[in-house]
mmCIF file of C-alpha atoms in Angstrom:
data_model
loop_
_atom_site.group_PDB
_atom_site.id
_atom_site.type_symbol
_atom_site.label_atom_id
_atom_site.label_comp_id
_atom_site.label_asym_id
_atom_site.label_seq_id
_atom_site.Cartn_x
_atom_site.Cartn_y
_atom_site.Cartn_z
ATOM 1 C CA UNK A 1 -0.059 -0.115 0.308
ATOM 2 C CA UNK A 2 1.331 3.706 -0.726
ATOM 3 C CA UNK A 3 1.037 6.172 1.506
ATOM 4 C CA UNK A 4 0.055 8.808 -1.024
ATOM 5 C CA UNK A 5 -0.325 7.004 -4.321
ATOM 6 C CA UNK A 6 1.722 8.711 -6.766
ATOM 7 C CA UNK A 7 2.413 6.123 -9.296
ATOM 8 C CA UNK A 8 -1.700 5.304 -9.234
ATOM 9 C CA UNK A 9 -2.316 8.100 -10.126
ATOM 10 C CA UNK A 10 0.141 8.802 -12.974
ATOM 11 C CA UNK A 11 -1.359 5.852 -14.521
ATOM 12 C CA UNK A 12 -4.365 7.571 -14.991
ATOM 13 C CA UNK A 13 -2.963 10.237 -16.185
ATOM 14 C CA UNK A 14 -0.797 9.474 -18.668
ATOM 15 C CA UNK A 15 -1.663 9.849 -21.490
ATOM 16 C CA UNK A 16 -1.668 13.859 -20.734
ATOM 17 C CA UNK A 17 0.318 13.872 -18.791
ATOM 18 C CA UNK A 18 3.057 12.388 -21.178
ATOM 19 C CA UNK A 19 1.712 14.655 -24.200
ATOM 20 C CA UNK A 20 2.256 17.995 -22.121
ATOM 21 C CA UNK A 21 5.697 17.333 -20.788
ATOM 22 C CA UNK A 22 6.831 16.555 -24.779
ATOM 23 C CA UNK A 23 5.185 19.230 -25.810
ATOM 24 C CA UNK A 24 7.740 21.599 -23.550
ATOM 25 C CA UNK A 25 10.513 19.395 -24.793
ATOM 26 C CA UNK A 26 9.717 19.877 -28.289
ATOM 27 C CA UNK A 27 9.750 23.359 -28.088
ATOM 28 C CA UNK A 28 12.273 23.830 -25.672
ATOM 29 C CA UNK A 29 11.081 26.608 -23.953
ATOM 30 C CA UNK A 30 12.079 25.260 -20.452
ATOM 31 C CA UNK A 31 12.235 28.576 -18.501
ATOM 32 C CA UNK A 32 9.073 30.639 -18.443
ATOM 33 C CA UNK A 33 7.684 28.980 -21.009
ATOM 34 C CA UNK A 34 3.831 29.638 -21.997
ATOM 35 C CA UNK A 35 2.285 27.142 -19.671
ATOM 36 C CA UNK A 36 3.747 29.196 -16.555
ATOM 37 C CA UNK A 37 1.666 31.652 -17.155
ATOM 38 C CA UNK A 38 -1.802 29.949 -18.183
ATOM 39 C CA UNK A 39 -0.853 27.764 -15.068
ATOM 40 C CA UNK A 40 -0.358 31.514 -12.673
ATOM 41 C CA UNK A 41 -4.017 32.478 -14.300
ATOM 42 C CA UNK A 42 -6.097 29.583 -13.270
ATOM 43 C CA UNK A 43 -4.822 29.128 -9.904
ATOM 44 C CA UNK A 44 -5.320 33.028 -9.078
ATOM 45 C CA UNK A 45 -9.412 32.396 -11.006
ATOM 46 C CA UNK A 46 -9.689 28.936 -8.764
ATOM 47 C CA UNK A 47 -8.516 30.593 -5.425
ATOM 48 C CA UNK A 48 -10.349 33.878 -6.042
ATOM 49 C CA UNK A 49 -7.232 36.472 -6.314
ATOM 50 C CA UNK A 50 -6.605 39.065 -8.966
ATOM 51 C CA UNK A 51 -2.639 37.577 -8.572
ATOM 52 C CA UNK A 52 -0.652 34.048 -8.732
ATOM 53 C CA UNK A 53 3.183 34.498 -8.808
ATOM 54 C CA UNK A 54 4.980 30.885 -9.023
ATOM 55 C CA UNK A 55 8.573 30.316 -7.910
ATOM 56 C CA UNK A 56 10.645 27.355 -7.107
ATOM 57 C CA UNK A 57 9.064 26.056 -3.903
ATOM 58 C CA UNK A 58 6.940 26.811 -1.036
ATOM 59 C CA UNK A 59 9.998 28.227 1.447
ATOM 60 C CA UNK A 60 10.648 30.417 -1.432
ATOM 61 C CA UNK A 61 7.127 31.772 -1.559
ATOM 62 C CA UNK A 62 7.433 32.683 2.360
ATOM 63 C CA UNK A 63 10.518 33.964 2.187
ATOM 64 C CA UNK A 64 9.818 36.334 -1.036
ATOM 65 C CA UNK A 65 6.808 37.463 0.850
ATOM 66 C CA UNK A 66 8.367 38.390 4.321
ATOM 67 C CA UNK A 67 11.096 40.138 1.613
ATOM 68 C CA UNK A 68 8.431 42.274 -0.185
ATOM 69 C CA UNK A 69 6.612 43.422 3.439
ATOM 70 C CA UNK A 70 10.308 44.147 4.407
ATOM 71 C CA UNK A 71 10.233 42.104 7.147
ATOM 72 C CA UNK A 72 13.791 41.669 9.266
ATOM 73 C CA UNK A 73 16.393 42.630 12.388
ATOM 74 C CA UNK A 74 13.478 43.057 15.491
ATOM 75 C CA UNK A 75 10.228 41.913 14.062
ATOM 76 C CA UNK A 76 7.883 39.860 15.292
ATOM 77 C CA UNK A 77 6.663 37.055 13.185
ATOM 78 C CA UNK A 78 3.945 34.766 14.767
ATOM 79 C CA UNK A 79 4.080 30.800 13.885
ATOM 80 C CA UNK A 80 2.503 28.048 14.963
ATOM 81 C CA UNK A 81 4.377 25.573 17.173
ATOM 82 C CA UNK A 82 3.136 23.071 15.740
ATOM 83 C CA UNK A 83 3.598 22.646 12.004
ATOM 84 C CA UNK A 84 7.030 21.824 9.743
ATOM 85 C CA UNK A 85 10.098 23.584 10.289
ATOM 86 C CA UNK A 86 10.058 26.284 6.923
ATOM 87 C CA UNK A 87 7.033 27.855 8.279
ATOM 88 C CA UNK A 88 9.531 29.248 11.236
ATOM 89 C CA UNK A 89 12.941 28.674 9.227
ATOM 90 C CA UNK A 90 11.794 32.014 6.790
ATOM 91 C CA UNK A 91 10.891 34.400 9.525
ATOM 92 C CA UNK A 92 15.140 33.468 10.872
ATOM 93 C CA UNK A 93 16.333 33.436 7.086
ATOM 94 C CA UNK A 94 14.621 37.272 6.668
ATOM 95 C CA UNK A 95 16.433 38.128 10.046
ATOM 96 C CA UNK A 96 13.208 38.498 12.052
ATOM 97 C CA UNK A 97 12.245 36.318 14.965
ATOM 98 C CA UNK A 98 9.942 33.684 15.046
ATOM 99 C CA UNK A 99 7.788 33.726 18.092
ATOM 100 C CA UNK A 100 5.558 30.126 18.455
ATOM 101 C CA UNK A 101 1.882 29.362 19.535
ATOM 102 C CA UNK A 102 -0.344 26.801 20.537
ATOM 103 C CA UNK A 103 -3.180 25.239 18.350
ATOM 104 C CA UNK A 104 -5.995 24.148 18.605
ATOM 105 C CA UNK A 105 -6.320 20.058 19.470
ATOM 106 C CA UNK A 106 -9.526 19.405 17.229
ATOM 107 C CA UNK A 107 -7.890 21.203 14.385
ATOM 108 C CA UNK A 108 -4.615 21.076 14.322
ATOM 109 C CA UNK A 109 -4.122 25.099 13.277
ATOM 110 C CA UNK A 110 -2.919 27.537 15.262
ATOM 111 C CA UNK A 111 -5.168 28.591 18.353
ATOM 112 C CA UNK A 112 -5.965 32.606 18.454
ATOM 113 C CA UNK A 113 -6.226 32.653 22.500
ATOM 114 C CA UNK A 114 -2.318 31.675 22.602
ATOM 115 C CA UNK A 115 -1.803 34.033 19.296
ATOM 116 C CA UNK A 116 -3.128 36.962 21.053
ATOM 117 C CA UNK A 117 -1.314 36.191 24.058
ATOM 118 C CA UNK A 118 2.011 36.097 22.502
ATOM 119 C CA UNK A 119 1.336 39.303 20.830
ATOM 120 C CA UNK A 120 0.456 41.114 24.135
ATOM 121 C CA UNK A 121 3.649 39.261 25.638
ATOM 122 C CA UNK A 122 5.815 40.766 22.733
ATOM 123 C CA UNK A 123 4.548 44.728 22.971
ATOM 124 C CA UNK A 124 4.634 44.414 26.893
ATOM 125 C CA UNK A 125 8.740 43.456 26.648
ATOM 126 C CA UNK A 126 8.886 45.925 24.273
ATOM 127 C CA UNK A 127 12.368 44.360 22.125
ATOM 128 C CA UNK A 128 9.881 43.057 19.232
ATOM 129 C CA UNK A 129 7.908 44.994 17.182
ATOM 130 C CA UNK A 130 4.855 42.604 16.090
ATOM 131 C CA UNK A 131 4.789 42.346 12.385
ATOM 132 C CA UNK A 132 3.253 39.446 10.630
ATOM 133 C CA UNK A 133 1.123 36.269 11.525
ATOM 134 C CA UNK A 134 1.660 33.619 9.464
ATOM 135 C CA UNK A 135 -1.165 30.414 10.134
ATOM 136 C CA UNK A 136 -0.575 27.176 8.271
ATOM 137 C CA UNK A 137 -3.813 25.826 7.160
ATOM 138 C CA UNK A 138 -2.159 22.132 8.254
ATOM 139 C CA UNK A 139 -3.546 18.802 7.376
ATOM 140 C CA UNK A 140 -5.950 20.177 4.408
ATOM 141 C CA UNK A 141 -7.836 22.432 6.888
ATOM 142 C CA UNK A 142 -7.873 26.014 6.968
ATOM 143 C CA UNK A 143 -7.283 27.891 9.854
ATOM 144 C CA UNK A 144 -9.797 29.977 11.807
ATOM 145 C CA UNK A 145 -9.234 33.185 9.638
ATOM 146 C CA UNK A 146 -12.056 34.736 11.336
ATOM 147 C CA UNK A 147 -10.896 35.407 14.594
ATOM 148 C CA UNK A 148 -6.699 35.668 13.413
ATOM 149 C CA UNK A 149 -7.308 38.045 10.452
ATOM 150 C CA UNK A 150 -9.729 40.130 13.947
ATOM 151 C CA UNK A 151 -6.986 39.878 16.355
ATOM 152 C CA UNK A 152 -4.413 40.528 13.856
ATOM 153 C CA UNK A 153 -5.973 43.963 12.500
ATOM 154 C CA UNK A 154 -6.834 45.051 16.233
ATOM 155 C CA UNK A 155 -2.717 44.871 16.335
ATOM 156 C CA UNK A 156 -2.168 45.975 13.424
ATOM 157 C CA UNK A 157 -0.831 43.283 12.171
ATOM 158 C CA UNK A 158 -0.721 41.546 8.463
ATOM 159 C CA UNK A 159 -0.967 37.686 7.801
ATOM 160 C CA UNK A 160 -0.321 35.854 5.625
ATOM 161 C CA UNK A 161 -1.446 32.595 4.908
ATOM 162 C CA UNK A 162 0.820 29.560 4.699
ATOM 163 C CA UNK A 163 -1.374 27.238 2.324
ATOM 164 C CA UNK A 164 0.778 24.410 0.899
ATOM 165 C CA UNK A 165 -1.297 21.904 2.841
ATOM 166 C CA UNK A 166 -4.400 23.951 2.519
ATOM 167 C CA UNK A 167 -4.596 23.863 -1.601
ATOM 168 C CA UNK A 168 -7.718 22.870 -2.095
ATOM 169 C CA UNK A 169 -9.463 23.297 1.375
ATOM 170 C CA UNK A 170 -12.125 25.928 1.784
ATOM 171 C CA UNK A 171 -14.536 27.980 4.915
ATOM 172 C CA UNK A 172 -17.908 29.076 4.452
ATOM 173 C CA UNK A 173 -17.764 29.315 0.785
ATOM 174 C CA UNK A 174 -14.080 31.002 0.219
ATOM 175 C CA UNK A 175 -10.954 28.612 -0.641
ATOM 176 C CA UNK A 176 -7.863 28.539 0.854
ATOM 177 C CA UNK A 177 -4.802 30.407 -0.172
ATOM 178 C CA UNK A 178 -7.635 34.037 -0.266
ATOM 179 C CA UNK A 179 -7.978 34.501 3.365
ATOM 180 C CA UNK A 180 -4.629 36.564 4.665
ATOM 181 C CA UNK A 181 -2.947 39.838 2.711
ATOM 182 C CA UNK A 182 -1.117 37.018 1.222
ATOM 183 C CA UNK A 183 -0.751 33.531 1.219
ATOM 184 C CA UNK A 184 1.016 30.627 -0.366
ATOM 185 C CA UNK A 185 1.500 27.332 -1.330
ATOM 186 C CA UNK A 186 3.371 24.612 -2.363
ATOM 187 C CA UNK A 187 3.622 21.821 -5.248
ATOM 188 C CA UNK A 188 5.669 19.508 -3.312
ATOM 189 C CA UNK A 189 4.574 16.059 -4.881
ATOM 190 C CA UNK A 190 2.721 14.550 -1.954
ATOM 191 C CA UNK A 191 0.779 18.058 -1.839
ATOM 192 C CA UNK A 192 -2.806 18.157 -2.373
ATOM 193 C CA UNK A 193 -1.960 19.610 -5.927
ATOM 194 C CA UNK A 194 1.737 18.423 -6.279
ATOM 195 C CA UNK A 195 4.275 18.261 -9.861
ATOM 196 C CA UNK A 196 6.996 15.992 -10.189
ATOM 197 C CA UNK A 197 9.916 18.200 -8.436
ATOM 198 C CA UNK A 198 9.929 21.072 -6.266
ATOM 199 C CA UNK A 199 7.433 24.233 -6.797
ATOM 200 C CA UNK A 200 5.339 27.031 -4.979
ATOM 201 C CA UNK A 201 2.849 29.908 -5.640
ATOM 202 C CA UNK A 202 2.364 33.319 -3.345
ATOM 203 C CA UNK A 203 -1.343 35.030 -4.025
ATOM 204 C CA UNK A 204 -2.003 38.076 -3.735
ATOM 205 C CA UNK A 205 -4.687 41.016 -4.439
ATOM 206 C CA UNK A 206 -1.717 43.961 -4.526
ATOM 207 C CA UNK A 207 -0.858 44.883 -8.275
ATOM 208 C CA UNK A 208 2.116 46.579 -6.591
ATOM 209 C CA UNK A 209 3.519 43.741 -4.444
ATOM 210 C CA UNK A 210 2.355 40.916 -7.873
ATOM 211 C CA UNK A 211 4.811 43.582 -9.960
ATOM 212 C CA UNK A 212 7.668 43.152 -6.683
ATOM 213 C CA UNK A 213 7.450 39.663 -6.999
ATOM 214 C CA UNK A 214 7.607 39.178 -10.243
ATOM 215 C CA UNK A 215 10.698 41.115 -10.313
ATOM 216 C CA UNK A 216 12.037 39.403 -6.949
ATOM 217 C CA UNK A 217 12.038 35.882 -8.288
ATOM 218 C CA UNK A 218 13.934 36.794 -11.183
ATOM 219 C CA UNK A 219 17.345 38.498 -9.686
ATOM 220 C CA UNK A 220 15.456 41.314 -8.865
ATOM 221 C CA UNK A 221 15.282 42.303 -13.020
ATOM 222 C CA UNK A 222 13.481 45.584 -14.069
ATOM 223 C CA UNK A 223 12.136 46.095 -17.762
ATOM 224 C CA UNK A 224 14.194 43.165 -18.907
ATOM 225 C CA UNK A 225 16.850 40.530 -18.191
ATOM 226 C CA UNK A 226 20.273 42.179 -17.941
ATOM 227 C CA UNK A 227 18.129 45.109 -16.087
ATOM 228 C CA UNK A 228 18.942 44.587 -11.839
ATOM 229 C CA UNK A 229 17.302 47.291 -10.131
ATOM 230 C CA UNK A 230 16.703 45.001 -6.923
ATOM 231 C CA UNK A 231 18.510 42.224 -5.493
ATOM 232 C CA UNK A 232 16.185 39.229 -5.548
ATOM 233 C CA UNK A 233 16.405 35.284 -6.361
ATOM 234 C CA UNK A 234 16.512 33.110 -8.848
ATOM 235 C CA UNK A 235 13.218 31.213 -7.868
ATOM 236 C CA UNK A 236 11.327 30.379 -11.057
ATOM 237 C CA UNK A 237 8.917 27.596 -11.765
ATOM 238 C CA UNK A 238 9.642 25.371 -14.947
ATOM 239 C CA UNK A 239 7.899 25.346 -17.440
ATOM 240 C CA UNK A 240 8.430 21.249 -17.389
ATOM 241 C CA UNK A 241 6.623 21.682 -13.639
ATOM 242 C CA UNK A 242 3.993 23.881 -14.784
ATOM 243 C CA UNK A 243 2.835 21.515 -17.661
ATOM 244 C CA UNK A 244 2.661 18.511 -15.004
ATOM 245 C CA UNK A 245 0.588 20.863 -12.770
ATOM 246 C CA UNK A 246 -1.737 22.287 -15.293
ATOM 247 C CA UNK A 247 -2.732 18.561 -15.899
ATOM 248 C CA UNK A 248 -2.659 17.218 -11.961
ATOM 249 C CA UNK A 249 -5.101 20.402 -11.575
ATOM 250 C CA UNK A 250 -7.760 19.741 -14.084
ATOM 251 C CA UNK A 251 -8.145 16.145 -12.533
ATOM 252 C CA UNK A 252 -7.876 17.710 -9.032
ATOM 253 C CA UNK A 253 -11.050 20.105 -9.875
ATOM 254 C CA UNK A 254 -12.857 17.592 -11.403
ATOM 255 C CA UNK A 255 -12.677 14.837 -8.929
ATOM 256 C CA UNK A 256 -9.534 14.217 -6.566
ATOM 257 C CA UNK A 257 -10.590 16.916 -4.582
ATOM 258 C CA UNK A 258 -14.103 15.252 -4.241
ATOM 259 C CA UNK A 259 -12.746 12.009 -3.959
ATOM 260 C CA UNK A 260 -10.431 12.029 -0.730
ATOM 261 C CA UNK A 261 -12.897 13.609 1.059
ATOM 262 C CA UNK A 262 -15.069 10.336 0.173
ATOM 263 C CA UNK A 263 -12.271 8.094 1.595
ATOM 264 C CA UNK A 264 -11.617 10.442 4.416
ATOM 265 C CA UNK A 265 -15.542 9.937 5.207
ATOM 266 C CA UNK A 266 -14.701 6.214 4.798
ATOM 267 C CA UNK A 267 -12.190 6.859 7.377
ATOM 268 C CA UNK A 268 -14.059 8.115 9.823
ATOM 269 C CA UNK A 269 -16.459 5.237 9.331
ATOM 270 C CA UNK A 270 -14.816 3.011 10.653
ATOM 271 C CA UNK A 271 -12.275 4.834 13.425
ATOM 272 C CA UNK A 272 -15.047 7.088 14.930
ATOM 273 C CA UNK A 273 -14.954 5.851 18.573
ATOM 274 C CA UNK A 274 -12.011 3.811 18.565
ATOM 275 C CA UNK A 275 -9.764 7.122 18.466
ATOM 276 C CA UNK A 276 -9.915 10.826 18.184
ATOM 277 C CA UNK A 277 -9.857 11.419 14.332
ATOM 278 C CA UNK A 278 -9.807 14.576 12.647
ATOM 279 C CA UNK A 279 -12.446 17.463 13.161
ATOM 280 C CA UNK A 280 -13.885 19.493 10.380
ATOM 281 C CA UNK A 281 -16.126 22.355 11.556
ATOM 282 C CA UNK A 282 -19.542 23.216 10.395
ATOM 283 C CA UNK A 283 -18.514 25.557 7.708
ATOM 284 C CA UNK A 284 -15.386 24.138 6.738
ATOM 285 C CA UNK A 285 -13.994 21.827 4.272
ATOM 286 C CA UNK A 286 -10.792 20.104 4.042
ATOM 287 C CA UNK A 287 -8.264 19.553 0.976
ATOM 288 C CA UNK A 288 -7.036 16.255 2.966
ATOM 289 C CA UNK A 289 -3.231 16.712 2.758
ATOM 290 C CA UNK A 290 -3.169 14.308 5.161
ATOM 291 C CA UNK A 291 -5.549 12.186 7.428
ATOM 292 C CA UNK A 292 -4.228 12.474 11.191
ATOM 293 C CA UNK A 293 -5.609 10.905 13.897
ATOM 294 C CA UNK A 294 -5.167 11.332 17.999
ATOM 295 C CA UNK A 295 -3.522 8.034 20.329
ATOM 296 C CA UNK A 296 -3.509 7.577 23.661
ATOM 297 C CA UNK A 297 0.443 7.556 24.283
ATOM 298 C CA UNK A 298 3.663 7.927 22.249
ATOM 299 C CA UNK A 299 4.046 4.397 22.934
ATOM 300 C CA UNK A 300 1.109 3.043 21.578
ATOM 301 C CA UNK A 301 1.934 5.476 18.420
ATOM 302 C CA UNK A 302 4.742 3.656 18.465
ATOM 303 C CA UNK A 303 3.534 0.264 18.251
ATOM 304 C CA UNK A 304 0.412 0.837 16.394
ATOM 305 C CA UNK A 305 3.206 1.993 13.687
ATOM 306 C CA UNK A 306 5.838 -1.488 14.358
ATOM 307 C CA UNK A 307 2.647 -3.805 13.674
ATOM 308 C CA UNK A 308 1.474 -1.974 10.472
ATOM 309 C CA UNK A 309 4.519 -2.086 9.096
ATOM 310 C CA UNK A 310 4.853 -5.498 9.400
ATOM 311 C CA UNK A 311 1.374 -5.524 7.731
ATOM 312 C CA UNK A 312 2.821 -3.677 4.774
ATOM 313 C CA UNK A 313 0.885 -0.315 5.307
ATOM 314 C CA UNK A 314 2.714 2.672 5.754
ATOM 315 C CA UNK A 315 2.189 5.415 8.368
ATOM 316 C CA UNK A 316 3.457 8.593 9.008
ATOM 317 C CA UNK A 317 3.832 10.664 12.427
ATOM 318 C CA UNK A 318 3.167 14.808 11.304
ATOM 319 C CA UNK A 319 5.416 15.569 13.678
ATOM 320 C CA UNK A 320 7.167 14.719 15.969
ATOM 321 C CA UNK A 321 9.088 17.532 17.302
ATOM 322 C CA UNK A 322 7.468 21.327 18.362
ATOM 323 C CA UNK A 323 8.978 24.158 16.579
ATOM 324 C CA UNK A 324 10.216 25.612 20.021
ATOM 325 C CA UNK A 325 12.408 22.773 20.503
ATOM 326 C CA UNK A 326 14.131 22.837 17.281
ATOM 327 C CA UNK A 327 17.799 22.438 17.809
ATOM 328 C CA UNK A 328 18.092 25.450 15.162
ATOM 329 C CA UNK A 329 16.255 27.545 17.313
ATOM 330 C CA UNK A 330 17.789 27.375 20.485
ATOM 331 C CA UNK A 331 17.900 30.041 22.562
ATOM 332 C CA UNK A 332 14.681 31.334 21.086
ATOM 333 C CA UNK A 333 12.308 32.772 24.117
ATOM 334 C CA UNK A 334 9.022 31.120 24.484
ATOM 335 C CA UNK A 335 6.899 34.055 25.131
ATOM 336 C CA UNK A 336 3.998 31.635 25.530
ATOM 337 C CA UNK A 337 3.141 28.018 26.802
ATOM 338 C CA UNK A 338 2.638 25.393 23.897
ATOM 339 C CA UNK A 339 0.902 22.797 25.992
ATOM 340 C CA UNK A 340 -1.479 20.919 22.867
ATOM 341 C CA UNK A 341 1.498 20.891 20.826
ATOM 342 C CA UNK A 342 3.704 18.920 23.744
ATOM 343 C CA UNK A 343 1.163 16.856 23.578
ATOM 344 C CA UNK A 344 0.259 16.019 19.634
ATOM 345 C CA UNK A 345 3.670 15.708 18.878
ATOM 346 C CA UNK A 346 3.452 12.205 20.883
ATOM 347 C CA UNK A 347 0.150 11.316 19.885
ATOM 348 C CA UNK A 348 -0.116 12.074 16.527
ATOM 349 C CA UNK A 349 -0.198 9.368 13.518
ATOM 350 C CA UNK A 350 -1.172 9.961 9.963
ATOM 351 C CA UNK A 351 -2.465 7.151 7.864
ATOM 352 C CA UNK A 352 -2.522 6.220 3.794
ATOM 353 C CA UNK A 353 -4.563 8.597 2.384
ATOM 354 C CA UNK A 354 -4.845 9.934 -1.797
ATOM 355 C CA UNK A 355 -8.092 10.281 -4.344
ATOM 356 C CA UNK A 356 -7.555 6.686 -5.222
ATOM 357 C CA UNK A 357 -8.079 4.861 -2.192
ATOM 358 C CA UNK A 358 -11.322 2.420 -2.476
ATOM 359 C CA UNK A 359 -13.382 1.904 0.448
ATOM 360 C CA UNK A 360 -11.876 -1.777 0.784
ATOM 361 C CA UNK A 361 -8.665 0.100 1.183
ATOM 362 C CA UNK A 362 -9.713 1.659 4.090
ATOM 363 C CA UNK A 363 -11.496 -0.896 5.741
ATOM 364 C CA UNK A 364 -7.989 -3.201 5.784
ATOM 365 C CA UNK A 365 -5.988 -0.197 7.850
ATOM 366 C CA UNK A 366 -8.723 0.240 9.983
ATOM 367 C CA UNK A 367 -8.258 -3.566 10.675
ATOM 368 C CA UNK A 368 -4.728 -3.603 10.898
ATOM 369 C CA UNK A 369 -5.518 -0.811 13.956
ATOM 370 C CA UNK A 370 -7.338 -2.792 15.347
ATOM 371 C CA UNK A 371 -4.874 -6.044 15.598
ATOM 372 C CA UNK A 372 -2.077 -4.138 16.519
ATOM 373 C CA UNK A 373 -3.893 -3.830 19.805
#
């Protein structure tokens, strides 16, 4: 069994995929080919923003947006303690200070009350200037942007939505990557919409910001390639990856998003009452980057993983260590406690999930977990 069955997906999309990739190689337009602009237009339309600026990966997308906002030394940027390293990494990369806040035990997303406590603690101390909040749409579910945006506005902070795992998710009719002052996503192969390598994108409604980002991603270019008006990056989405994404995006819209939600419901039916299953609040839809349950303890998780591995079933732990305990962040002040994150790091377990799973596959996993007790 595959954790995320990209092999099956390719077989389903093979004819269209091979044709799309062959076209790029035939035209030999590997950098900034026409497929890149077509993809950007389609993604912006789908999300509901004015602009989509693609780049080399999701981490670059976050860094470039912080750079566009002139975030740097002396600035505080608030990020969840329970998330992938890059969300905090980009803050330090720009010279600013990440401030870690706790998450909701049901949705795994940033806890607004912990966020506000952290902002107040930083303001009271007076050493850093609060500038940005980076909520993460973890495991496919948009964060609580109604509450987060309200808090951010009251403290004059910008909101940068990290939608790397959330693309396709929705909240009250709006799509992920449209909730903040700007948003980013990742096209890493295992993401809800992934390419065959690395890729990322930034979404914004601001014309000036979009123009700045288009300059930054190509060495700070001005009116033409050799007119460099600022220090920038080399962070472009390859035309080959854009071609791959255009094929995958059609499947994503037509049936994959619907089918992965069906698979998640099959899991719910099989596992409810046995473990704490994912919670999708009313009015929300998830794109199910992961299906994550909570077990009783780290010891129980280890036993379940070992048993499932023996039965040929892969599992993953996202994430085994809080951000504030990463060695790279050693020495940073912890402004608020994060007990939920500490517990989740010991008890979460993600199960195989993808749009091509059948109901029987979900029952095989559920029955295998039963045998592990």
